[in-house]
Coordinates of C-alpha atoms in Angstrom, one line a residue:
M227 CA 35.9 16.1 8.1
Y228 CA 38.0 13.7 5.8
L229 CA 41.3 11.9 5.8
R230 CA 43.2 14.1 3.2
T231 CA 46.5 12.7 1.2
T232 CA 48.8 15.0 -0.3
Q233 CA 52.3 14.4 -1.9
R234 CA 55.4 16.0 -2.9
R235 CA 57.8 14.9 -5.7
N236 CA 61.7 14.9 -5.2
K237 CA 64.2 15.9 -7.7
D238 CA 65.2 11.9 -7.9
G239 CA 61.6 11.4 -9.1
S240 CA 60.5 9.7 -6.0
V241 CA 57.1 10.5 -4.2
V242 CA 56.4 11.5 -0.9
R243 CA 52.9 11.2 0.5
Y244 CA 51.5 12.8 3.7
Y245 CA 48.3 12.2 5.6
A246 CA 46.2 14.6 7.6
L247 CA 42.9 15.0 9.0
A248 CA 41.0 17.9 7.3
E249 CA 37.9 19.6 6.9
N250 CA 36.2 21.9 4.4
A251 CA 35.5 25.4 5.6
R252 CA 34.1 28.6 4.1
D253 CA 36.5 31.5 4.3
P254 CA 34.5 34.4 6.2
E255 CA 36.2 37.2 3.9
S256 CA 36.4 35.7 0.4
G257 CA 33.4 33.3 0.9
Q258 CA 35.3 30.4 -0.7
V259 CA 35.4 26.9 0.7
R260 CA 39.1 26.1 1.9
A261 CA 40.5 22.9 3.1
R262 CA 41.7 23.3 6.9
V263 CA 44.0 20.8 8.4
V264 CA 42.7 19.8 11.9
H265 CA 45.8 17.1 12.6
S266 CA 48.6 16.1 10.5
F267 CA 49.8 12.3 10.7
G268 CA 53.3 13.2 8.8
R269 CA 54.6 11.3 6.0
A270 CA 52.8 7.7 5.0
D271 CA 56.0 5.7 5.1
Q272 CA 56.7 6.9 8.8
L273 CA 52.8 6.5 9.9
D274 CA 52.2 5.3 13.4
R275 CA 49.6 3.0 12.0
A276 CA 48.8 1.6 15.7
A277 CA 47.8 5.3 16.6
L278 CA 45.6 5.2 13.7
E279 CA 44.0 2.5 14.6
R280 CA 43.4 3.4 18.1
L281 CA 41.8 6.7 16.6
V282 CA 39.5 4.5 14.4
A283 CA 38.6 2.3 17.2
S284 CA 37.4 5.1 19.4
I285 CA 35.3 6.5 16.5
R286 CA 33.7 3.1 16.4
R287 CA 32.7 3.1 20.0
V288 CA 31.3 6.6 19.8
L289 CA 29.1 5.7 16.8
G290 CA 27.9 2.3 18.5
G291 CA 30.4 -0.2 17.4
D292 CA 32.5 -2.1 20.3
G293 CA 36.2 -2.1 20.4
E294 CA 36.1 -5.9 20.0
A295 CA 34.5 -5.6 16.6
S296 CA 36.9 -2.6 15.6
A297 CA 39.9 -4.9 16.4
V298 CA 38.6 -7.5 14.2
E299 CA 38.1 -5.0 11.4
A300 CA 41.6 -3.6 12.0
S301 CA 43.0 -7.3 12.0
L302 CA 41.9 -8.0 8.3
G303 CA 44.7 -6.1 6.9
D304 CA 45.2 -4.5 3.6
D305 CA 44.1 -7.5 1.3
M306 CA 40.1 -7.1 2.3
V307 CA 37.9 -8.2 -0.6
V308 CA 34.1 -7.6 -1.0
E309 CA 32.6 -11.2 -0.9
E310 CA 28.9 -10.3 -0.9
V311 CA 26.7 -7.2 -0.5
F312 CA 23.1 -7.5 1.1
E313 CA 20.1 -5.3 1.3
L314 CA 19.9 -3.8 4.8
G315 CA 18.0 -0.5 5.2
V316 CA 14.3 -1.8 3.9
V317 CA 15.2 -4.9 5.8
H318 CA 15.8 -3.6 8.9
A319 CA 13.0 -1.0 9.0
V320 CA 10.6 -4.0 8.2
R321 CA 12.1 -6.0 10.9
G322 CA 11.7 -3.3 13.5
L323 CA 8.2 -2.5 12.5
W324 CA 7.5 -6.4 12.6
D325 CA 8.6 -6.2 16.1
R326 CA 7.1 -3.1 17.4
L327 CA 3.7 -4.2 15.9
G328 CA 3.9 -7.3 17.6
I329 CA 3.2 -9.3 14.4
G330 CA 5.9 -12.1 15.2
D331 CA 4.5 -12.2 19.0
V332 CA 0.6 -12.7 17.9
I333 CA 1.8 -15.4 15.6
A334 CA 3.9 -17.2 17.8
A335 CA 1.1 -17.3 20.4
R336 CA -1.0 -19.1 17.9
L337 CA 1.6 -21.6 17.0
G338 CA 2.0 -22.4 20.5
T339 CA 5.0 -25.1 21.2
K340 CA 5.0 -26.4 17.6
P341 CA 8.8 -27.4 16.8
A342 CA 8.8 -25.6 13.5
G343 CA 7.3 -22.4 14.9
E344 CA 10.4 -20.3 14.7
A345 CA 11.1 -21.4 11.0
Y346 CA 7.5 -20.6 10.0
L347 CA 7.8 -17.0 11.7
T348 CA 10.9 -16.3 9.8
A349 CA 9.5 -17.5 6.6
L350 CA 6.5 -15.1 7.0
L351 CA 8.8 -12.4 7.9
A352 CA 10.7 -13.1 4.7
M353 CA 7.6 -13.1 2.6
V354 CA 6.3 -9.9 3.9
L355 CA 9.6 -8.4 3.4
Q356 CA 9.5 -9.4 -0.3
R357 CA 6.1 -7.8 -0.7
L358 CA 7.5 -4.4 0.7
D359 CA 10.7 -4.6 -1.3
R360 CA 10.4 -6.6 -4.7
P361 CA 7.2 -8.4 -4.9
G362 CA 7.3 -11.8 -6.5
S363 CA 6.4 -15.5 -6.1
K364 CA 7.1 -17.5 -3.0
L365 CA 9.4 -19.6 -5.0
A366 CA 11.3 -16.4 -6.1
C367 CA 11.3 -15.3 -2.3
F368 CA 13.1 -18.5 -1.5
D369 CA 15.5 -18.5 -4.5
R370 CA 16.2 -14.6 -4.5
E371 CA 15.2 -12.7 -1.6
L372 CA 17.0 -14.7 1.0
E373 CA 20.1 -14.3 -1.0
R374 CA 20.0 -10.6 -1.4
S375 CA 18.5 -9.5 2.1
W376 CA 20.3 -9.6 5.3
L377 CA 18.1 -12.2 7.0
P378 CA 20.7 -14.6 8.6
E379 CA 18.3 -16.6 10.4
A380 CA 16.5 -17.4 7.0
R381 CA 19.5 -19.0 5.3
G382 CA 18.7 -22.6 6.7
L383 CA 14.9 -22.4 5.6
K384 CA 13.4 -24.9 3.1
L385 CA 10.8 -24.1 0.3
G386 CA 8.4 -26.4 2.1
Q387 CA 8.7 -24.2 5.2
F388 CA 7.4 -21.5 3.3
Y389 CA 4.3 -23.1 2.2
R390 CA 3.6 -24.5 5.6
A391 CA 3.9 -21.0 6.9
L392 CA 1.2 -19.9 4.3
D393 CA -1.1 -22.7 5.6
V394 CA -0.6 -21.0 9.2
L395 CA -1.7 -17.9 8.4
A396 CA -5.0 -19.2 6.4
E397 CA -5.8 -21.3 9.3
H398 CA -5.4 -18.4 11.9
G399 CA -5.3 -15.2 9.6
D400 CA -8.7 -13.7 10.9
A401 CA -7.9 -13.8 14.6
I402 CA -4.2 -12.6 13.8
E403 CA -5.6 -9.4 11.9
A404 CA -8.2 -8.8 14.8
E405 CA -5.4 -8.9 17.4
L406 CA -2.9 -6.9 15.5
F407 CA -5.3 -4.1 14.8
W408 CA -6.5 -3.8 18.6
R409 CA -2.8 -3.9 19.4
S410 CA -2.4 -1.0 16.9
V411 CA -5.5 1.0 18.4
D412 CA -3.6 0.8 21.7
L413 CA -0.2 1.7 20.6
F414 CA -0.8 4.2 18.0
Q415 CA -4.0 5.6 19.2
L416 CA -6.0 5.0 16.3
D417 CA -9.5 6.8 15.7
V418 CA -12.0 3.7 15.1
D419 CA -15.1 5.9 14.9
L420 CA -15.1 5.7 11.0
V421 CA -14.7 2.0 9.1
F422 CA -14.4 2.3 5.3
Y423 CA -15.3 -0.9 3.4
D424 CA -14.8 -1.7 -0.2
A425 CA -14.2 -4.9 -2.5
T426 CA -12.2 -5.5 -5.5
T427 CA -11.2 -8.2 -7.7
A428 CA -8.0 -10.1 -8.3
W429 CA -7.4 -12.4 -11.3
F430 CA -5.7 -15.6 -11.9
E431 CA -3.5 -17.0 -14.7
T432 CA -5.6 -20.1 -15.2
D433 CA -8.6 -20.6 -17.3
D434 CA -10.5 -23.0 -15.1
E435 CA -13.0 -22.4 -12.4
D436 CA -13.1 -24.4 -9.0
V437 CA -16.1 -26.5 -8.7
A438 CA -15.9 -28.4 -5.5
T439 CA -15.9 -27.1 -1.7
H440 CA -12.5 -27.7 -0.1
E441 CA -12.4 -29.0 3.4
W442 CA -9.0 -28.4 5.2
R443 CA -8.0 -28.9 9.0
G444 CA -11.7 -28.5 9.8
L445 CA -12.2 -25.3 7.7
T446 CA -14.5 -25.0 4.9
F447 CA -13.7 -23.2 1.8
A448 CA -16.2 -22.3 -0.9
P449 CA -15.0 -22.6 -4.7
L450 CA -12.9 -19.4 -4.8
R451 CA -11.9 -19.0 -8.5
K452 CA -15.2 -18.1 -10.3
R453 CA -15.5 -15.9 -13.5
G454 CA -17.8 -12.8 -12.4
H455 CA -17.8 -9.0 -13.1
S456 CA -14.3 -8.0 -13.1
K457 CA -13.3 -4.6 -11.6
E458 CA -10.3 -4.8 -13.9
G459 CA -11.8 -5.5 -17.4
R460 CA -11.0 -9.0 -17.4
D461 CA -14.4 -11.1 -17.3
N462 CA -13.1 -14.0 -18.9
D463 CA -10.5 -14.8 -16.4
A464 CA -11.0 -16.8 -13.1
Q465 CA -11.0 -14.5 -10.0
V466 CA -11.7 -13.9 -6.7
V467 CA -13.2 -10.9 -4.5
V468 CA -10.9 -9.3 -2.0
A469 CA -12.8 -7.2 0.5
L470 CA -11.1 -4.8 3.3
A471 CA -12.2 -2.4 6.0
V472 CA -9.8 0.4 7.1
T473 CA -9.8 3.2 9.6
R474 CA -9.8 6.6 8.4
D475 CA -5.7 6.4 8.4
G476 CA -5.9 3.6 6.1
V477 CA -4.9 1.0 8.7
P478 CA -6.5 -2.5 8.0
V479 CA -9.0 -3.6 10.5
R480 CA -10.3 -7.1 8.5
S481 CA -9.7 -8.4 5.1
W482 CA -12.0 -11.0 3.3
V483 CA -11.7 -13.1 0.2
F484 CA -15.1 -14.3 -1.5
P485 CA -15.6 -16.5 -4.6
G486 CA -15.0 -14.5 -7.7
N487 CA -18.7 -14.5 -8.8
T488 CA -20.0 -12.8 -5.4
P489 CA -21.6 -9.4 -6.0
D490 CA -20.5 -6.6 -3.5
V491 CA -24.1 -6.5 -2.2
A492 CA -23.6 -10.2 -1.2
T493 CA -20.8 -9.6 1.3
V494 CA -22.4 -7.1 3.6
E495 CA -24.1 -9.6 6.0
Q496 CA -20.8 -11.4 6.9
V497 CA -18.7 -8.4 6.9
K498 CA -21.1 -6.7 9.5
A499 CA -21.4 -9.6 11.4
D500 CA -17.6 -10.2 11.6
L501 CA -17.1 -6.5 12.5
R502 CA -19.6 -6.9 14.7
D503 CA -17.9 -9.5 16.7
M504 CA -14.8 -7.4 16.9
R505 CA -16.6 -5.3 19.4
L506 CA -15.5 -2.0 17.6
G507 CA -17.8 0.3 19.8
R508 CA -20.0 2.9 18.0
T509 CA -18.5 3.3 14.6
L510 CA -19.8 4.6 11.4
F511 CA -19.6 2.2 8.6
V512 CA -18.8 4.0 4.9
G513 CA -19.2 2.2 1.8
D514 CA -19.6 2.5 -2.1
A515 CA -22.5 2.7 -4.0
G516 CA -22.0 -1.1 -5.0
L517 CA -23.4 -1.9 -1.4
Y518 CA -26.8 0.0 -1.7
G519 CA -29.8 -1.8 -1.6
K520 CA -32.8 -2.5 0.9
R521 CA -31.5 -5.8 2.2
Q522 CA -28.0 -4.4 2.7
L523 CA -29.4 -1.2 4.2
D524 CA -31.4 -3.4 6.8
A525 CA -28.2 -5.6 7.4
L526 CA -26.2 -2.5 8.2
A527 CA -28.5 -0.9 10.6
K528 CA -29.0 -4.4 12.6
G529 CA -28.0 -4.0 16.1
A530 CA -28.2 -0.2 16.1
G531 CA -25.4 0.2 13.5
R532 CA -24.8 3.2 11.8
Y533 CA -23.9 4.1 8.3
V534 CA -23.1 6.3 5.4
L535 CA -23.5 4.8 1.9
A536 CA -23.2 6.4 -1.4
T537 CA -26.4 5.6 -3.8
P538 CA -26.4 5.0 -7.7
I539 CA -28.0 8.0 -8.8
R540 CA -29.4 7.0 -12.0
R541 CA -31.0 3.7 -10.9
V542 CA -33.1 4.6 -7.9
A543 CA -36.0 6.9 -9.3
E544 CA -36.5 8.3 -5.9
I545 CA -33.0 9.7 -6.0
R546 CA -33.1 10.8 -9.9
D547 CA -36.7 12.6 -9.6
E548 CA -36.9 14.0 -6.1
V549 CA -33.4 14.3 -4.5
L550 CA -31.6 16.1 -7.5
S551 CA -34.6 18.4 -7.8
H552 CA -35.2 19.2 -4.2
P553 CA -35.3 22.8 -3.5
G554 CA -32.6 24.3 -0.9
R555 CA -29.1 26.0 -1.0
Y556 CA -25.8 24.2 -0.8
A557 CA -23.5 25.0 1.8
D558 CA -19.9 24.9 1.8
V559 CA -18.4 22.2 3.8
A560 CA -15.0 22.1 2.4
P561 CA -12.9 24.1 -0.5
G562 CA -14.4 22.9 -3.6
L563 CA -17.2 20.5 -2.0
R564 CA -20.7 21.8 -1.2
A565 CA -23.7 19.8 0.2
K566 CA -27.2 20.0 1.1
E567 CA -29.7 17.8 3.1
V568 CA -32.8 16.2 1.7
V569 CA -35.2 14.4 3.9
L570 CA -38.0 12.4 2.2
G571 CA -40.9 10.7 4.2
R572 CA -42.1 10.5 7.9
G573 CA -41.5 8.6 10.8
E574 CA -40.1 4.9 10.3
R575 CA -39.9 5.6 6.4
R576 CA -38.1 8.7 6.8
R577 CA -35.0 8.7 4.3
R578 CA -32.3 11.1 4.9
Y579 CA -30.0 12.0 1.9
I580 CA -27.2 14.4 1.5
L581 CA -26.6 15.6 -1.8
C582 CA -23.1 16.5 -2.8
L583 CA -21.5 18.7 -5.2
N584 CA -17.7 18.1 -5.9
Q585 CA -16.9 21.5 -8.1
E586 CA -13.5 20.5 -9.1
E587 CA -15.0 17.0 -10.5
A588 CA -18.0 18.9 -12.1
E589 CA -15.3 21.2 -13.9
R590 CA -13.3 18.0 -15.2
E591 CA -16.7 16.2 -16.1
R592 CA -17.7 19.1 -18.2
R593 CA -14.3 19.4 -20.2
H594 CA -14.3 15.7 -20.9
R595 CA -17.8 15.9 -22.3
D596 CA -16.9 18.9 -24.4
E597 CA -14.1 17.1 -26.0
L598 CA -16.3 13.9 -26.4
L599 CA -18.9 15.7 -28.2
A600 CA -16.4 17.4 -30.3
Q601 CA -15.3 13.9 -31.4
L602 CA -18.8 12.7 -31.7
E603 CA -19.7 15.6 -34.2
A604 CA -16.6 14.8 -36.4
E605 CA -17.7 11.1 -36.3
L606 CA -21.4 12.2 -37.7
E607 CA -20.0 14.4 -40.3
R608 CA -17.9 11.5 -41.6
L609 CA -21.1 9.0 -41.7
G610 CA -23.1 10.4 -44.9
A611 CA -26.0 8.6 -45.8
D612 CA -24.7 5.1 -46.8
H613 CA -23.1 4.1 -43.6
P614 CA -25.8 2.1 -41.6
K615 CA -23.3 -0.1 -39.9
A616 CA -21.2 2.7 -38.8
A617 CA -24.4 4.4 -37.4
C618 CA -25.0 1.3 -35.6
R619 CA -21.7 1.1 -34.0
L620 CA -21.9 5.0 -33.0
V621 CA -25.4 4.2 -31.2
A622 CA -24.5 1.0 -29.7
S623 CA -21.1 2.7 -28.4
K624 CA -20.7 3.0 -24.5
R625 CA -18.9 6.6 -25.1
F626 CA -21.0 8.4 -27.6
G627 CA -24.4 6.2 -27.3
P628 CA -25.8 8.2 -24.3
Y629 CA -25.8 11.5 -26.2
L630 CA -27.4 10.0 -29.5
A631 CA -30.9 9.8 -30.8
Q632 CA -32.2 8.4 -34.3
D633 CA -34.4 10.5 -36.5
A634 CA -37.2 8.9 -38.6
D635 CA -34.8 7.6 -41.0
G636 CA -32.7 6.0 -38.3
R637 CA -29.7 8.4 -38.6
P638 CA -28.0 9.3 -35.5
F639 CA -28.0 13.0 -34.2
I640 CA -26.9 14.5 -30.8
D641 CA -29.5 14.8 -28.5
R642 CA -29.2 18.1 -26.6
D643 CA -31.8 17.0 -24.1
K644 CA -29.5 14.2 -23.2
V645 CA -26.6 16.4 -23.0
R646 CA -28.4 18.8 -20.7
R647 CA -29.5 16.0 -18.4
A648 CA -25.8 14.7 -18.2
A649 CA -24.7 18.2 -17.5
H650 CA -26.9 18.4 -14.5
L651 CA -25.3 15.3 -13.1
D652 CA -21.6 16.9 -13.1
G653 CA -19.5 16.6 -9.9
K654 CA -22.7 15.3 -7.8
F655 CA -23.0 12.4 -5.5
V656 CA -25.6 11.6 -3.3
L657 CA -25.1 9.8 0.1
T658 CA -27.8 8.2 2.5
T659 CA -27.6 7.6 6.2
N660 CA -29.4 6.6 9.2
D661 CA -27.3 8.7 11.8
D662 CA -29.3 11.5 12.6
S663 CA -26.6 12.8 15.2
L664 CA -24.1 13.8 12.2
S665 CA -24.4 16.9 10.4
A666 CA -24.5 17.2 6.3
A667 CA -20.8 18.7 6.6
D668 CA -19.7 15.7 8.8
I669 CA -21.5 12.9 6.4
A670 CA -19.8 14.7 3.3
L671 CA -16.6 14.8 4.8
G672 CA -16.8 11.3 6.3
Y673 CA -17.5 9.8 2.9
K674 CA -14.7 11.9 1.0
G675 CA -12.3 9.6 3.1
M676 CA -13.4 6.5 0.9
W677 CA -10.3 7.9 -1.0
I678 CA -8.1 6.1 1.7
I679 CA -9.3 2.5 1.0
E680 CA -9.2 2.9 -2.9
S681 CA -5.3 4.1 -2.2
C682 CA -5.0 0.9 -0.1
F683 CA -6.5 -1.4 -3.1
R684 CA -4.1 0.6 -5.5
R685 CA -1.3 -0.3 -3.4
M686 CA -2.1 -4.0 -2.8
K687 CA -2.9 -4.2 -6.5
T688 CA -0.6 -2.2 -8.9
T689 CA 1.6 0.3 -7.3
G690 CA 3.6 -1.9 -4.8
L691 CA 2.6 -5.0 -3.0
E692 CA 1.1 -6.6 -6.1
V693 CA -1.5 -8.9 -4.8
R694 CA -2.2 -10.2 -8.4
P695 CA -1.8 -12.0 -10.6
M696 CA -2.1 -15.0 -8.2
F697 CA -0.7 -18.8 -9.1
H698 CA -1.8 -20.6 -6.0
W699 CA -4.7 -22.9 -6.8
M700 CA -5.8 -24.2 -3.5
P701 CA -8.2 -22.1 -1.5
Q702 CA -6.3 -21.8 1.8
R703 CA -3.0 -20.5 -0.1
I704 CA -5.1 -18.0 -2.0
T705 CA -6.6 -16.7 1.4
A706 CA -3.1 -16.7 3.0
H707 CA -1.6 -14.8 -0.1
V708 CA -4.2 -12.0 0.7
K709 CA -3.5 -12.1 4.5
L710 CA 0.2 -11.9 3.7
C711 CA -0.5 -8.7 1.7
V712 CA -2.5 -7.4 4.5
L713 CA 0.0 -7.8 6.8
A714 CA 2.6 -6.1 4.6
L715 CA -0.2 -3.1 4.0
M716 CA -0.3 -2.6 7.9
I717 CA 3.5 -2.3 8.2
Q718 CA 3.7 0.2 5.0
R719 CA 0.7 2.4 6.6
R720 CA 2.5 2.2 9.9
A721 CA 5.8 3.5 8.6
E722 CA 4.1 6.3 6.1
L723 CA 1.9 7.5 9.0
A724 CA 5.1 7.8 11.5
T725 CA 7.4 9.5 9.0
D726 CA 4.6 11.5 6.8
L727 CA 6.3 10.0 3.7
T728 CA 5.5 7.8 0.9
W729 CA 6.6 4.1 1.2
R730 CA 8.2 4.6 -2.4
R731 CA 10.2 7.7 -0.9
L732 CA 11.1 5.7 2.1
R733 CA 12.5 2.9 0.2
A734 CA 14.5 5.3 -2.1
L735 CA 16.0 6.7 1.2
L736 CA 16.6 3.1 3.0
E737 CA 17.9 1.1 -0.4
P738 CA 21.4 3.0 -0.2
I739 CA 22.0 1.1 3.1
K740 CA 23.7 -2.2 2.5
A741 CA 25.5 -4.9 4.7
V742 CA 28.9 -5.8 3.2
R743 CA 31.0 -8.7 3.9
W744 CA 34.4 -8.4 3.8
R745 CA 37.1 -11.3 3.9
S746 CA 40.9 -11.3 4.4
G747 CA 42.1 -15.0 4.4
E748 CA 40.2 -16.7 7.0
R749 CA 38.6 -13.7 8.8
A750 CA 35.5 -12.0 7.6
I751 CA 33.2 -9.3 9.0
V752 CA 29.7 -8.0 7.9
Q753 CA 29.7 -4.1 8.0
T754 CA 27.0 -1.4 7.4
T755 CA 27.7 1.0 4.8
R756 CA 27.1 4.6 5.6
I757 CA 23.9 5.8 6.8
G758 CA 22.9 9.4 5.5
A759 CA 21.4 12.0 7.6
D760 CA 17.8 11.5 5.8
A761 CA 17.8 7.7 6.5
R762 CA 18.7 8.3 10.3
D763 CA 15.9 10.8 10.6
V764 CA 13.5 8.0 9.1
F765 CA 14.8 5.6 11.8
K766 CA 14.5 8.0 14.2
K767 CA 10.7 8.9 13.3
L768 CA 9.9 5.1 13.1
G769 CA 11.2 4.6 16.8
M770 CA 14.1 2.2 16.0
S771 CA 17.9 2.5 16.3
T772 CA 20.2 2.4 13.1
P773 CA 21.7 -0.8 12.0
K774 CA 25.0 -1.4 14.0
P775 CA 28.2 -0.7 12.5
I776 CA 29.5 -4.2 12.6
L777 CA 26.9 -7.0 12.1
A778 CA 28.9 -10.1 12.4
A779 CA 32.3 -11.2 12.6
D780 CA 34.0 -14.4 12.3

């Protein structure tokens, strides 16, 4: 339904316009869409403006506005101009989830009666919003995000308050994460029987490493920015190790920040102790092959702990020589996934392994190897007899070297035995566990859920929240930056679970909703633009109302 304007030209050249309330309706006989007049308002020059304003005010009341705000809008007159446009859709959703998850309440409880507590809360909300909307530095949040987003309570904040707010998050971040997790468990009835754990690295725009231990507010921070093995291929850059534990739904349980030269296996004892302190009950710890080792297995099993870990097939002789060749048939546990159980030893030395075969991955690895061998054959044909340096490069290559051997004259050739051994491992991975109550199928499917934490890391690093590169240098600010990204991830996962849509899709649906400031002389209003049906459905699934039609008036 819409306000339709028609016109008629008189013989003297003058134009007469008419207004009518109309709608488009399909003719049942012809099937064509035609305009149908619901009500005629008559000639534009004889229009009863007051009657039309009363109609607009009554519509506003039905849509959620109030008569007073509508009267203000009507009183602006015809000379209204757009003064400013603010982002509103994403802001409204993030603020609603911030309140529903109790993030503000939990942080406020930690702040107590500090005079600047309200300002710190608002600053943290603004920085979390920036992570979910357009990630950038804290200075960019202060300079640009506050200007473009409808956060009127943040207009008076100073840059220093943003950094003080980060200090609050560094000081209380662990306790805040733990309390928010338990609130989420009660509110969303989460399953905490599986806890997935993994670690990644995040690099810095600096050539310097941290040397001294940093003391701050009674907290001790080890030197964080260190060079170590980078999971992003940047071994020459200073980095930190970011570890994360999540539920099977990808909801963060806890996060940790370790020095950049910390190997994955060295994080297990602290992570296990911290999770034990949270009293999660009977949970199954699921981790990747980087955590495998006798010391780590003992630490995970301590206190009747239960675990499922991937194992490094090529590095462990028992797995390579006995588990892979153990007799027995695979059983189908899911489409494309097969598994069989292998038990070695007896009594306390009994080891339980689950050999899994991912048929889709096996086919992908086979195709990749065929392409690589075709390239290798072409390289060997080009070598000839007088290219010793090129031959050495091929043998030392990480791509081609595993498939090559050398004859008595030192010339490389494709070793078909190595090719067959590599093909024997296609699509296979081996899990180990100390939980005898779980079937082989349960263990295989449980580990398959590791994709969720890998997805969380992708979100934090490359596809949205942009945890790196980091420009902070003080350890407490580095820690706070990671905690801030985890808060944003918590809001993001809540929205995705509630709507069954990706955050990218949600943002695309909500971004068209703006807050527009109209001004006429001394009067101004801030009005919400039209909200589409898809966006209304999103707010409904998130359990919150749509933004009010009139947000402010003066």
